[in-house]
mmCIF file of C-alpha atoms in Angstrom:
data_model
loop_
_atom_site.group_PDB
_atom_site.id
_atom_site.type_symbol
_atom_site.label_atom_id
_atom_site.label_comp_id
_atom_site.label_asym_id
_atom_site.label_seq_id
_atom_site.Cartn_x
_atom_site.Cartn_y
_atom_site.Cartn_z
ATOM 1 C CA MET A 1 11.806 -4.906 -29.087
ATOM 2 C CA SER A 2 13.389 -1.590 -28.072
ATOM 3 C CA VAL A 3 11.226 1.205 -26.687
ATOM 4 C CA ASP A 4 11.651 4.864 -27.586
ATOM 5 C CA PRO A 5 13.860 6.241 -24.773
ATOM 6 C CA SER A 6 11.787 9.429 -24.655
ATOM 7 C CA LEU A 7 8.741 7.455 -23.466
ATOM 8 C CA ILE A 8 7.876 6.872 -19.803
ATOM 9 C CA ARG A 9 8.371 3.117 -19.475
ATOM 10 C CA ILE A 10 5.848 1.506 -17.128
ATOM 11 C CA LEU A 11 5.608 -1.788 -15.217
ATOM 12 C CA THR A 12 2.195 -2.700 -13.812
ATOM 13 C CA VAL A 13 1.852 -5.176 -10.922
ATOM 14 C CA ASP A 14 -1.589 -6.571 -10.088
ATOM 15 C CA ASP A 15 -3.023 -10.087 -9.761
ATOM 16 C CA HIS A 16 -6.218 -9.126 -11.634
ATOM 17 C CA PRO A 17 -5.744 -9.518 -15.425
ATOM 18 C CA LEU A 18 -8.746 -7.302 -16.157
ATOM 19 C CA LEU A 19 -7.225 -4.360 -14.294
ATOM 20 C CA ARG A 20 -3.871 -4.881 -16.013
ATOM 21 C CA ARG A 21 -5.604 -4.860 -19.401
ATOM 22 C CA GLY A 22 -7.450 -1.676 -18.492
ATOM 23 C CA ILE A 23 -4.235 0.052 -17.461
ATOM 24 C CA ALA A 24 -2.492 -1.149 -20.637
ATOM 25 C CA ALA A 25 -5.287 0.288 -22.779
ATOM 26 C CA LEU A 26 -5.155 3.575 -20.895
ATOM 27 C CA VAL A 27 -1.375 3.940 -20.963
ATOM 28 C CA ASN A 28 -0.682 2.782 -24.509
ATOM 29 C CA THR A 29 -2.969 5.385 -26.061
ATOM 30 C CA GLU A 30 -0.695 8.139 -24.705
ATOM 31 C CA ASP A 31 2.085 9.586 -26.864
ATOM 32 C CA ASP A 32 4.556 9.925 -23.989
ATOM 33 C CA MET A 33 4.315 6.536 -22.218
ATOM 34 C CA LYS A 34 4.481 2.800 -22.881
ATOM 35 C CA LEU A 35 3.659 -0.290 -20.829
ATOM 36 C CA VAL A 36 6.808 -2.435 -21.037
ATOM 37 C CA ALA A 37 5.942 -5.294 -18.628
ATOM 38 C CA GLU A 38 3.273 -6.772 -16.359
ATOM 39 C CA ALA A 39 3.494 -8.925 -13.221
ATOM 40 C CA SER A 40 0.860 -10.713 -11.146
ATOM 41 C CA SER A 41 2.871 -11.313 -7.934
ATOM 42 C CA GLY A 42 5.518 -9.620 -5.830
ATOM 43 C CA GLU A 43 8.205 -12.105 -6.790
ATOM 44 C CA GLU A 44 7.427 -11.695 -10.501
ATOM 45 C CA ALA A 45 7.431 -7.906 -10.093
ATOM 46 C CA ILE A 46 10.996 -7.965 -8.789
ATOM 47 C CA GLU A 47 12.110 -10.138 -11.721
ATOM 48 C CA LYS A 48 10.357 -7.898 -14.247
ATOM 49 C CA PHE A 49 11.830 -4.781 -12.652
ATOM 50 C CA ARG A 50 15.341 -6.193 -12.928
ATOM 51 C CA ALA A 51 14.749 -7.138 -16.560
ATOM 52 C CA HIS A 52 13.093 -3.916 -17.761
ATOM 53 C CA ARG A 53 14.206 -1.167 -15.318
ATOM 54 C CA PRO A 54 10.926 0.763 -15.790
ATOM 55 C CA ASP A 55 10.702 4.510 -15.184
ATOM 56 C CA VAL A 56 7.482 4.141 -13.175
ATOM 57 C CA THR A 57 5.981 1.055 -11.505
ATOM 58 C CA LEU A 58 2.279 0.708 -10.632
ATOM 59 C CA MET A 59 1.979 -1.570 -7.603
ATOM 60 C CA ASP A 60 -1.060 -3.203 -5.982
ATOM 61 C CA ILE A 61 -0.804 -3.764 -2.211
ATOM 62 C CA GLN A 62 -2.745 -7.032 -2.057
ATOM 63 C CA LEU A 63 -0.634 -9.576 -3.947
ATOM 64 C CA PRO A 64 -0.117 -13.342 -3.624
ATOM 65 C CA GLY A 65 3.188 -14.200 -1.934
ATOM 66 C CA LEU A 66 5.062 -10.994 -1.180
ATOM 67 C CA ASN A 67 2.551 -8.197 -0.641
ATOM 68 C CA GLY A 68 2.950 -4.879 -2.404
ATOM 69 C CA ILE A 69 4.623 -3.084 0.481
ATOM 70 C CA GLU A 70 7.209 -5.862 0.926
ATOM 71 C CA THR A 71 7.801 -5.840 -2.838
ATOM 72 C CA ILE A 72 8.334 -2.067 -2.841
ATOM 73 C CA SER A 73 10.869 -2.443 -0.021
ATOM 74 C CA GLN A 74 12.841 -5.095 -1.905
ATOM 75 C CA ILE A 75 12.834 -3.154 -5.175
ATOM 76 C CA LYS A 76 13.911 0.072 -3.443
ATOM 77 C CA LYS A 77 16.691 -1.750 -1.612
ATOM 78 C CA GLU A 78 18.117 -2.945 -4.939
ATOM 79 C CA PHE A 79 17.122 0.112 -7.000
ATOM 80 C CA PRO A 80 16.958 3.180 -4.701
ATOM 81 C CA ASN A 81 15.825 5.481 -7.517
ATOM 82 C CA ALA A 82 12.786 3.348 -8.422
ATOM 83 C CA ARG A 83 9.637 5.448 -8.750
ATOM 84 C CA ILE A 84 6.622 3.471 -7.554
ATOM 85 C CA ILE A 85 2.936 4.367 -7.383
ATOM 86 C CA VAL A 86 0.657 2.260 -5.201
ATOM 87 C CA LEU A 87 -2.706 1.396 -6.782
ATOM 88 C CA THR A 88 -5.154 -0.004 -4.262
ATOM 89 C CA THR A 89 -8.770 -0.255 -3.186
ATOM 90 C CA TYR A 90 -7.672 0.540 0.398
ATOM 91 C CA SER A 91 -7.785 4.156 1.566
ATOM 92 C CA GLY A 92 -6.741 3.459 5.188
ATOM 93 C CA ASP A 93 -4.100 5.934 6.295
ATOM 94 C CA ALA A 94 -2.013 3.222 7.989
ATOM 95 C CA GLN A 95 -1.567 1.525 4.612
ATOM 96 C CA VAL A 96 -0.498 4.849 3.078
ATOM 97 C CA VAL A 97 2.122 5.401 5.772
ATOM 98 C CA ARG A 98 3.529 1.887 5.289
ATOM 99 C CA ALA A 99 3.691 2.338 1.527
ATOM 100 C CA ILE A 100 5.437 5.706 1.797
ATOM 101 C CA LYS A 101 7.897 4.377 4.376
ATOM 102 C CA ALA A 102 8.636 1.496 1.997
ATOM 103 C CA GLY A 103 9.469 4.012 -0.734
ATOM 104 C CA ALA A 104 6.292 4.676 -2.751
ATOM 105 C CA ARG A 105 6.183 8.086 -4.442
ATOM 106 C CA GLY A 106 2.452 8.079 -5.127
ATOM 107 C CA TYR A 107 -0.738 6.494 -3.810
ATOM 108 C CA LEU A 108 -3.846 6.185 -5.966
ATOM 109 C CA LEU A 109 -7.175 4.500 -5.271
ATOM 110 C CA LYS A 110 -8.277 2.162 -8.056
ATOM 111 C CA ARG A 111 -11.587 3.963 -8.426
ATOM 112 C CA GLN A 112 -9.585 7.068 -9.421
ATOM 113 C CA VAL A 113 -7.489 5.334 -12.087
ATOM 114 C CA HIS A 114 -9.380 6.583 -15.140
ATOM 115 C CA ARG A 115 -9.412 10.175 -13.888
ATOM 116 C CA GLU A 116 -5.987 10.553 -12.322
ATOM 117 C CA LEU A 117 -3.592 7.750 -13.304
ATOM 118 C CA LEU A 118 -1.937 9.414 -16.300
ATOM 119 C CA GLU A 119 -1.374 12.695 -14.471
ATOM 120 C CA THR A 120 -0.005 10.823 -11.450
ATOM 121 C CA ILE A 121 2.421 8.822 -13.618
ATOM 122 C CA ARG A 122 3.750 12.014 -15.222
ATOM 123 C CA ALA A 123 4.095 13.768 -11.868
ATOM 124 C CA VAL A 124 5.964 10.888 -10.202
ATOM 125 C CA HIS A 125 8.179 10.467 -13.272
ATOM 126 C CA VAL A 126 9.502 14.022 -12.831
ATOM 127 C CA GLY A 127 10.131 13.504 -9.111
ATOM 128 C CA GLN A 128 6.914 14.700 -7.483
ATOM 129 C CA ARG A 129 4.928 12.883 -4.813
ATOM 130 C CA ARG A 130 1.190 12.337 -5.242
ATOM 131 C CA ILE A 131 -1.307 11.440 -2.502
ATOM 132 C CA PRO A 132 -5.071 11.978 -3.026
ATOM 133 C CA GLN A 133 -6.565 14.801 -0.973
ATOM 134 C CA GLU A 134 -8.995 12.542 0.895
ATOM 135 C CA ILE A 135 -6.101 10.347 2.073
ATOM 136 C CA ALA A 136 -3.923 13.353 2.937
ATOM 137 C CA VAL A 137 -6.731 14.597 5.204
ATOM 138 C CA ASP A 138 -6.739 11.251 7.038
ATOM 139 C CA LEU A 139 -2.978 11.510 7.534
ATOM 140 C CA VAL A 140 -3.378 14.969 9.068
ATOM 141 C CA ASP A 141 -6.176 13.689 11.324
ATOM 142 C CA HIS A 142 -3.996 10.856 12.692
ATOM 143 C CA PRO A 143 -0.479 12.319 12.900
ATOM 144 C CA ARG A 144 0.980 10.598 15.971
ATOM 145 C CA ASP A 145 -1.244 7.723 17.011
ATOM 146 C CA ASP A 146 0.510 4.796 15.337
ATOM 147 C CA LEU A 147 0.079 1.511 17.165
ATOM 148 C CA THR A 148 3.208 -0.416 18.092
ATOM 149 C CA PRO A 149 3.759 -3.822 16.427
ATOM 150 C CA ARG A 150 2.681 -5.549 19.662
ATOM 151 C CA GLU A 151 -0.477 -3.436 19.901
ATOM 152 C CA ILE A 152 -1.282 -4.368 16.296
ATOM 153 C CA ASP A 153 -0.838 -8.049 17.222
ATOM 154 C CA VAL A 154 -3.267 -7.602 20.111
ATOM 155 C CA LEU A 155 -5.806 -5.742 17.957
ATOM 156 C CA ARG A 156 -5.593 -8.446 15.298
ATOM 157 C CA LEU A 157 -6.306 -11.125 17.919
ATOM 158 C CA ILE A 158 -9.196 -9.086 19.310
ATOM 159 C CA ALA A 159 -10.621 -8.933 15.792
ATOM 160 C CA SER A 160 -10.399 -12.724 15.635
ATOM 161 C CA GLY A 161 -12.630 -12.974 18.711
ATOM 162 C CA ASN A 162 -10.023 -13.768 21.381
ATOM 163 C CA ALA A 163 -10.499 -12.802 25.018
ATOM 164 C CA ASN A 164 -7.636 -11.289 27.050
ATOM 165 C CA LYS A 165 -6.517 -14.643 28.493
ATOM 166 C CA GLU A 166 -6.438 -16.221 25.019
ATOM 167 C CA ILE A 167 -4.442 -13.279 23.675
ATOM 168 C CA ALA A 168 -2.003 -13.582 26.581
ATOM 169 C CA ASP A 169 -1.528 -17.308 25.902
ATOM 170 C CA GLN A 170 -0.974 -16.803 22.167
ATOM 171 C CA LEU A 171 1.527 -13.981 22.659
ATOM 172 C CA SER A 172 3.207 -15.567 25.711
ATOM 173 C CA ILE A 173 2.674 -12.496 27.844
ATOM 174 C CA GLY A 174 0.759 -11.793 31.067
ATOM 175 C CA GLU A 175 -2.931 -10.981 31.072
ATOM 176 C CA ALA A 176 -2.158 -7.683 32.815
ATOM 177 C CA SER A 177 0.057 -6.750 29.874
ATOM 178 C CA VAL A 178 -2.781 -7.512 27.485
ATOM 179 C CA LYS A 179 -5.095 -5.219 29.452
ATOM 180 C CA SER A 180 -2.485 -2.472 29.257
ATOM 181 C CA TYR A 181 -2.128 -2.943 25.493
ATOM 182 C CA VAL A 182 -5.913 -2.854 25.057
ATOM 183 C CA ALA A 183 -6.117 0.398 27.048
ATOM 184 C CA ASN A 184 -3.397 1.932 24.857
ATOM 185 C CA ILE A 185 -5.178 0.798 21.696
ATOM 186 C CA LEU A 186 -8.490 2.323 22.785
ATOM 187 C CA SER A 187 -6.767 5.574 23.705
ATOM 188 C CA LYS A 188 -4.696 5.881 20.512
ATOM 189 C CA LEU A 189 -7.637 5.050 18.241
ATOM 190 C CA ASP A 190 -10.100 7.122 20.286
ATOM 191 C CA ALA A 191 -12.296 4.008 20.387
ATOM 192 C CA LYS A 192 -15.231 3.495 22.726
ATOM 193 C CA ASP A 193 -14.683 -0.237 23.159
ATOM 194 C CA ARG A 194 -12.926 -3.264 21.668
ATOM 195 C CA ALA A 195 -15.426 -3.675 18.815
ATOM 196 C CA HIS A 196 -15.094 0.003 17.911
ATOM 197 C CA ALA A 197 -11.285 -0.351 17.931
ATOM 198 C CA VAL A 198 -11.523 -3.271 15.498
ATOM 199 C CA THR A 199 -13.808 -1.258 13.193
ATOM 200 C CA ILE A 200 -11.364 1.669 13.199
ATOM 201 C CA GLY A 201 -8.405 -0.658 12.687
ATOM 202 C CA LEU A 202 -10.023 -2.246 9.639
ATOM 203 C CA LYS A 203 -11.121 1.087 8.156
ATOM 204 C CA ARG A 204 -7.665 2.607 8.505
ATOM 205 C CA GLY A 205 -5.858 -0.444 7.211
ATOM 206 C CA ILE A 206 -4.041 -1.089 10.504
ATOM 207 C CA ILE A 207 -5.291 -4.695 10.466
ATOM 208 C CA GLU A 208 -6.929 -6.937 7.898
ATOM 209 C CA LEU A 209 -9.282 -9.892 8.342
#
């Protein structure tokens, strides 16, 4: 079935059917937009994007298989003009940065969907970027303290309860190097100790358990 070309054609990607139904109900009551496809995984999202070439894609970060950020990267590589909005329960600024670097044009928390989704879709469709104010404030508060990939590995292993020697063994590096990484992590995150660093890392979406 063909869709009126004047409508904003939308693909929604989420592994929760209830959320997809809610978005469909919200979108399809609008005169200027239409849900044209749904996907429940990253791999399916790529297939549906190729088939439908939507104007705007709504993308969850936590997906089975390819996660949302990896899926965004693959879609943008094949379709550079794709306009993608991340829908997530995670407000951590590290997740926002990864999504934007991958090519997302908007970032919306799921609890804000009923209030702000339609406006965000329209804004991104005409080329604007949309990031909620509370997340933008976090980005301003943490402008240059990104952890390196190795520091993230170390923080993730700390969160799993590993001591320095165990971290060194798992990463095939010296224990002195681990201590240096831990010191850098504490400094960059302004953390009082290892447990505090893990708490900050989880809150900001730098690591996940």
